[in-house]
PDB file of C-alpha atoms in Angstrom:
ATOM      1  CA  MET R 794     179.782 100.238 104.368  1.00 74.00           C
ATOM      2  CA  ALA R 795     176.366  99.373 103.790  1.00 91.00           C
ATOM      3  CA  VAL R 796     174.350 100.218 107.007  1.00 93.00           C
ATOM      4  CA  LYS R 797     170.849  98.915 108.243  1.00 94.00           C
ATOM      5  CA  ILE R 798     168.383  99.766 110.887  1.00 95.00           C
ATOM      6  CA  ARG R 799     166.885  96.848 112.146  1.00 95.00           C
ATOM      7  CA  LEU R 800     165.475  95.112 115.258  1.00 94.00           C
ATOM      8  CA  ALA R 801     167.640  93.147 117.587  1.00 94.00           C
ATOM      9  CA  ARG R 802     166.150  90.399 119.968  1.00 94.00           C
ATOM     10  CA  HIS R 803     165.992  90.381 123.489  1.00 93.00           C
ATOM     11  CA  GLY R 804     163.981  89.018 126.350  1.00 93.00           C
ATOM     12  CA  ARG R 805     163.174  85.775 127.689  1.00 94.00           C
ATOM     13  CA  LYS R 806     162.135  82.582 125.289  1.00 93.00           C
ATOM     14  CA  GLY R 807     158.370  83.865 124.200  1.00 92.00           C
ATOM     15  CA  TYR R 808     158.490  86.821 125.509  1.00 94.00           C
ATOM     16  CA  ALA R 809     160.893  88.851 123.160  1.00 94.00           C
ATOM     17  CA  PHE R 810     161.179  92.639 122.554  1.00 94.00           C
ATOM     18  CA  TYR R 811     163.613  94.477 120.662  1.00 95.00           C
ATOM     19  CA  HIS R 812     165.705  97.054 120.140  1.00 96.00           C
ATOM     20  CA  ILE R 813     165.828  99.128 117.294  1.00 96.00           C
ATOM     21  CA  VAL R 814     169.661  99.300 116.209  1.00 96.00           C
ATOM     22  CA  VAL R 815     171.760 100.907 113.292  1.00 96.00           C
ATOM     23  CA  ALA R 816     174.275  97.820 112.269  1.00 95.00           C
ATOM     24  CA  ASN R 817     176.764  96.998 109.534  1.00 93.00           C
ATOM     25  CA  VAL R 818     174.652  94.381 107.037  1.00 92.00           C
ATOM     26  CA  LYS R 819     177.129  92.046 107.779  1.00 92.00           C
ATOM     27  CA  SER R 820     176.743  91.565 111.347  1.00 90.00           C
ATOM     28  CA  PRO R 821     174.759  89.101 112.987  1.00 88.00           C
ATOM     29  CA  ARG R 822     171.363  89.877 114.205  1.00 83.00           C
ATOM     30  CA  ASP R 823     172.136  90.102 117.894  1.00 84.00           C
ATOM     31  CA  GLY R 824     175.303  91.071 117.732  1.00 88.00           C
ATOM     32  CA  LYS R 825     177.897  94.261 117.444  1.00 92.00           C
ATOM     33  CA  TYR R 826     175.554  97.551 116.503  1.00 93.00           C
ATOM     34  CA  ILE R 827     176.907 100.869 115.743  1.00 94.00           C
ATOM     35  CA  GLU R 828     174.063 102.726 117.807  1.00 95.00           C
ATOM     36  CA  ARG R 829     171.115 101.775 119.615  1.00 96.00           C
ATOM     37  CA  ILE R 830     167.786 104.370 118.741  1.00 96.00           C
ATOM     38  CA  GLY R 831     164.667 103.063 120.376  1.00 96.00           C
ATOM     39  CA  SER R 832     162.664  99.730 121.473  1.00 96.00           C
ATOM     40  CA  TYR R 833     159.881  97.491 120.464  1.00 96.00           C
ATOM     41  CA  ASN R 834     158.074  96.031 122.653  1.00 96.00           C
ATOM     42  CA  PRO R 835     155.303  93.816 120.714  1.00 94.00           C
ATOM     43  CA  ASN R 836     154.038  92.446 124.173  1.00 94.00           C
ATOM     44  CA  THR R 837     151.787  95.300 124.617  1.00 88.00           C
ATOM     45  CA  ASP R 838     148.474  96.028 124.020  1.00 80.00           C
ATOM     46  CA  PRO R 839     149.237  98.280 121.620  1.00 82.00           C
ATOM     47  CA  ALA R 840     152.809  97.449 121.157  1.00 88.00           C
ATOM     48  CA  THR R 841     155.143  99.610 122.885  1.00 92.00           C
ATOM     49  CA  VAL R 842     157.426 101.968 120.817  1.00 95.00           C
ATOM     50  CA  SER R 843     159.720 104.368 121.673  1.00 95.00           C
ATOM     51  CA  VAL R 844     162.299 105.662 119.199  1.00 96.00           C
ATOM     52  CA  ASP R 845     164.659 108.740 118.869  1.00 95.00           C
ATOM     53  CA  ALA R 846     163.144 110.212 115.584  1.00 93.00           C
ATOM     54  CA  ASP R 847     166.438 112.513 115.306  1.00 94.00           C
ATOM     55  CA  ALA R 848     168.434 109.870 115.080  1.00 95.00           C
ATOM     56  CA  ALA R 849     166.347 107.886 112.522  1.00 96.00           C
ATOM     57  CA  LEU R 850     165.964 110.346 110.575  1.00 95.00           C
ATOM     58  CA  ARG R 851     169.854 111.215 110.385  1.00 94.00           C
ATOM     59  CA  TRP R 852     170.306 107.061 109.669  1.00 95.00           C
ATOM     60  CA  ILE R 853     167.981 107.645 107.035  1.00 94.00           C
ATOM     61  CA  ALA R 854     169.170 110.898 105.166  1.00 91.00           C
ATOM     62  CA  ASN R 855     172.465 109.410 105.514  1.00 92.00           C
ATOM     63  CA  GLY R 856     171.490 106.239 103.195  1.00 92.00           C
ATOM     64  CA  ALA R 857     170.687 103.592 105.877  1.00 94.00           C
ATOM     65  CA  GLN R 858     168.088 101.015 104.868  1.00 94.00           C
ATOM     66  CA  PRO R 859     165.065 100.179 107.470  1.00 95.00           C
ATOM     67  CA  THR R 860     164.113  96.690 107.966  1.00 95.00           C
ATOM     68  CA  ASP R 861     160.498  96.073 106.605  1.00 96.00           C
ATOM     69  CA  THR R 862     159.550  95.508 110.313  1.00 94.00           C
ATOM     70  CA  VAL R 863     161.471  98.731 111.263  1.00 96.00           C
ATOM     71  CA  ARG R 864     160.077 100.734 107.983  1.00 96.00           C
ATOM     72  CA  SER R 865     156.603  99.958 109.592  1.00 95.00           C
ATOM     73  CA  ILE R 866     157.058 101.078 113.108  1.00 95.00           C
ATOM     74  CA  PHE R 867     158.981 104.372 111.432  1.00 95.00           C
ATOM     75  CA  SER R 868     155.474 104.639 109.526  1.00 94.00           C
ATOM     76  CA  HIS R 869     153.616 104.394 112.196  1.00 93.00           C
ATOM     77  CA  GLU R 870     155.795 106.328 114.594  1.00 92.00           C
ATOM     78  CA  GLY R 871     155.366 109.575 111.283  1.00 93.00           C
ATOM     79  CA  ILE R 872     159.182 109.358 110.919  1.00 94.00           C
ATOM     80  CA  LEU R 873     158.607 108.409 106.989  1.00 94.00           C
ATOM     81  CA  LEU R 874     156.140 111.526 107.035  1.00 94.00           C
ATOM     82  CA  LYS R 875     159.047 113.419 108.507  1.00 93.00           C
ATOM     83  CA  LYS R 876     161.334 112.269 106.085  1.00 93.00           C
ATOM     84  CA  HIS R 877     158.973 113.149 103.194  1.00 93.00           C
ATOM     85  CA  LEU R 878     158.040 116.498 104.488  1.00 93.00           C
ATOM     86  CA  LEU R 879     161.739 117.139 104.631  1.00 91.00           C
ATOM     87  CA  GLU R 880     162.053 116.130 100.877  1.00 91.00           C
ATOM     88  CA  GLY R 881     159.472 118.323 100.092  1.00 92.00           C
ATOM     89  CA  VAL R 882     160.524 121.537 101.954  1.00 91.00           C
ATOM     90  CA  LYS R 883     164.321 120.689 100.251  1.00 91.00           C
ATOM     91  CA  LYS R 884     162.921 120.549  96.835  1.00 91.00           C
ATOM     92  CA  GLY R 885     160.988 124.319  97.421  1.00 89.00           C
ATOM     93  CA  ALA R 886     157.475 122.590  97.220  1.00 88.00           C
ATOM     94  CA  PHE R 887     156.510 124.158 100.755  1.00 87.00           C
ATOM     95  CA  ASP R 888     157.788 125.903 103.791  1.00 90.00           C
ATOM     96  CA  GLU R 889     159.019 124.538 106.436  1.00 90.00           C
ATOM     97  CA  ALA R 890     156.701 125.709 108.559  1.00 92.00           C
ATOM     98  CA  THR R 891     153.839 124.206 106.333  1.00 93.00           C
ATOM     99  CA  ALA R 892     155.614 120.747 106.788  1.00 91.00           C
ATOM    100  CA  GLU R 893     155.589 121.107 110.424  1.00 92.00           C
ATOM    101  CA  ALA R 894     151.643 122.229 110.611  1.00 94.00           C
ATOM    102  CA  LYS R 895     150.867 119.078 108.137  1.00 93.00           C
ATOM    103  CA  LEU R 896     152.962 116.706 110.428  1.00 93.00           C
ATOM    104  CA  ALA R 897     151.039 117.760 113.530  1.00 94.00           C
ATOM    105  CA  ALA R 898     147.532 117.839 111.970  1.00 96.00           C
ATOM    106  CA  TRP R 899     149.351 113.994 110.892  1.00 94.00           C
ATOM    107  CA  LYS R 900     149.741 113.621 114.919  1.00 93.00           C
ATOM    108  CA  GLU R 901     146.511 114.480 116.245  1.00 95.00           C
ATOM    109  CA  GLU R 902     144.393 112.579 113.568  1.00 95.00           C
ATOM    110  CA  ARG R 903     146.578 109.525 114.430  1.00 92.00           C
ATOM    111  CA  ALA R 904     146.318 110.159 118.605  1.00 92.00           C
ATOM    112  CA  LYS R 905     142.231 110.071 118.119  1.00 94.00           C
ATOM    113  CA  LYS R 906     142.048 107.028 115.566  1.00 91.00           C
ATOM    114  CA  LEU R 907     144.188 105.273 118.477  1.00 88.00           C
ATOM    115  CA  ALA R 908     142.231 106.617 121.423  1.00 91.00           C
ATOM    116  CA  ALA R 909     138.543 106.095 119.305  1.00 92.00           C
ATOM    117  CA  LYS R 910     140.670 102.403 118.965  1.00 89.00           C
ATOM    118  CA  ALA R 911     140.792 101.673 122.454  1.00 87.00           C
ATOM    119  CA  ASP R 912     137.667 102.885 123.126  1.00 90.00           C
ATOM    120  CA  LYS R 913     135.848 100.612 120.922  1.00 90.00           C
ATOM    121  CA  THR R 914     138.293  97.703 122.124  1.00 88.00           C
ATOM    122  CA  ASN R 915     136.893  98.956 125.938  1.00 89.00           C
ATOM    123  CA  SER R 916     133.227  99.257 125.195  1.00 92.00           C
ATOM    124  CA  GLU R 917     133.955  95.517 123.551  1.00 91.00           C
ATOM    125  CA  LYS R 918     135.237  94.482 126.527  1.00 91.00           C
ATOM    126  CA  ALA R 919     132.797  96.143 128.939  1.00 93.00           C
ATOM    127  CA  ALA R 920     129.819  94.440 126.728  1.00 93.00           C
ATOM    128  CA  ALA R 921     131.202  90.909 126.842  1.00 93.00           C
ATOM    129  CA  LYS R 922     131.569  91.407 130.469  1.00 94.00           C
ATOM    130  CA  LYS R 923     128.025  92.770 131.135  1.00 93.00           C
ATOM    131  CA  ALA R 924     126.207  90.014 128.875  1.00 93.00           C
ATOM    132  CA  LEU R 925     129.104  87.199 131.054  1.00 93.00           C
ATOM    133  CA  MET R 926     126.859  89.091 134.369  1.00 94.00           C
ATOM    134  CA  ASP R 927     123.598  88.890 132.673  1.00 92.00           C
ATOM    135  CA  GLN R 928     123.791  84.987 131.436  1.00 93.00           C
ATOM    136  CA  GLU R 929     125.058  84.096 135.232  1.00 93.00           C
ATOM    137  CA  VAL R 930     122.467  86.423 137.004  1.00 93.00           C
ATOM    138  CA  LYS R 931     119.559  83.853 134.366  1.00 93.00           C
ATOM    139  CA  ILE R 932     121.392  81.485 135.230  1.00 93.00           C
ATOM    140  CA  ASN R 933     121.363  81.986 138.655  1.00 94.00           C
ATOM    141  CA  ALA R 934     117.605  82.765 138.804  1.00 92.00           C
ATOM    142  CA  GLU R 935     116.789  79.212 137.052  1.00 93.00           C
ATOM    143  CA  ARG R 936     118.589  77.280 139.575  1.00 93.00           C
ATOM    144  CA  ALA R 937     117.052  79.435 141.966  1.00 92.00           C
ATOM    145  CA  GLU R 938     113.716  78.957 141.130  1.00 92.00           C
ATOM    146  CA  ALA R 939     114.671  75.232 140.456  1.00 92.00           C
ATOM    147  CA  ILE R 940     115.378  74.942 144.053  1.00 93.00           C
ATOM    148  CA  ALA R 941     112.254  76.455 145.262  1.00 92.00           C
ATOM    149  CA  LYS R 942     109.967  74.392 142.856  1.00 92.00           C
ATOM    150  CA  LYS R 943     111.555  71.008 144.368  1.00 92.00           C
ATOM    151  CA  LYS R 944     111.190  72.539 148.253  1.00 92.00           C
ATOM    152  CA  ALA R 945     107.504  73.227 147.006  1.00 91.00           C
ATOM    153  CA  GLU R 946     107.058  69.663 146.158  1.00 90.00           C
ATOM    154  CA  ALA R 947     108.936  68.095 149.018  1.00 90.00           C
ATOM    155  CA  GLU R 948     106.692  70.287 151.181  1.00 90.00           C
ATOM    156  CA  ALA R 949     103.532  69.164 149.149  1.00 89.00           C
ATOM    157  CA  ALA R 950     104.368  65.466 149.857  1.00 89.00           C
ATOM    158  CA  LYS R 951     105.253  66.011 153.407  1.00 89.00           C
ATOM    159  CA  ALA R 952     101.459  67.780 153.514  1.00 87.00           C
ATOM    160  CA  ALA R 953     100.085  65.196 151.596  1.00 87.00           C
ATOM    161  CA  GLU R 954     102.178  62.389 153.686  1.00 87.00           C
ATOM    162  CA  ALA R 955     100.988  63.943 156.967  1.00 86.00           C
ATOM    163  CA  ALA R 956      97.501  64.694 155.839  1.00 85.00           C
ATOM    164  CA  ALA R 957      97.237  60.658 154.694  1.00 84.00           C
ATOM    165  CA  LYS R 958      98.919  60.015 158.226  1.00 84.00           C
ATOM    166  CA  ALA R 959      96.056  61.981 159.988  1.00 83.00           C
ATOM    167  CA  ALA R 960      93.815  60.658 157.935  1.00 82.00           C
ATOM    168  CA  GLU R 961      94.665  56.951 158.515  1.00 81.00           C
ATOM    169  CA  GLU R 962      94.851  57.642 162.309  1.00 81.00           C
ATOM    170  CA  ALA R 963      91.479  59.339 161.965  1.00 78.00           C
ATOM    171  CA  ALA R 964      89.809  56.413 160.743  1.00 77.00           C
ATOM    172  CA  ALA R 965      91.548  53.757 162.747  1.00 71.00           C
ATOM    173  CA  PRO R 966      90.472  55.095 166.156  1.00 66.00           C
ATOM    174  CA  ALA R 967      86.572  55.112 164.174  1.00 60.00           C
ATOM    175  CA  GLU R 968      86.967  51.167 163.464  1.00 64.00           C
ATOM    176  CA  GLU R 969      87.962  50.496 166.758  1.00 62.00           C
ATOM    177  CA  ALA R 970      85.231  52.547 168.101  1.00 57.00           C
ATOM    178  CA  ALA R 971      82.800  51.240 165.984  1.00 56.00           C
ATOM    179  CA  PRO R 972      83.302  47.017 166.880  1.00 58.00           C
ATOM    180  CA  ALA R 973      82.849  48.063 170.796  1.00 51.00           C
ATOM    181  CA  ALA R 974      79.976  49.227 170.919  1.00 49.00           C
ATOM    182  CA  GLU R 975      78.061  46.154 169.181  1.00 51.00           C
TER     183      GLU R 975
END
């Protein structure tokens, strides 16, 4: 019986998540499976993956073939590296302690890369937010300046109008007083 390790789709339309299952090659994608060994949620950033590494290694060692997507997931989780290192131990290239040390070093390096990526993403988001705030502050300052200019113009116009009225009123009594003197 040919066995595949593949994804079985779950979730609603447009928001799928997947179970990583071991199934007969002839069974349908979401049909009967032998064992569920993990889950994969591509909707989160970064994608959430949980895999039973021992079960996955056992199935791969027994000849189960992962699909391309599952192979990629296993590669990112270090399962294929562990399989490769165990093959080296079987062949006598190095001992099991060395294999575990190499796997631990790889996992530590991967954790550093993921942390650096998360920091970069967070700093980019913070920089974008700061730029947006700076732009908003600039726009608000320009608006306040325009409003102040309009108010100053309105005040100047009112003052000029009041001065013109006062001048008119001052000129009007002088004209009335002049004819009375004659």
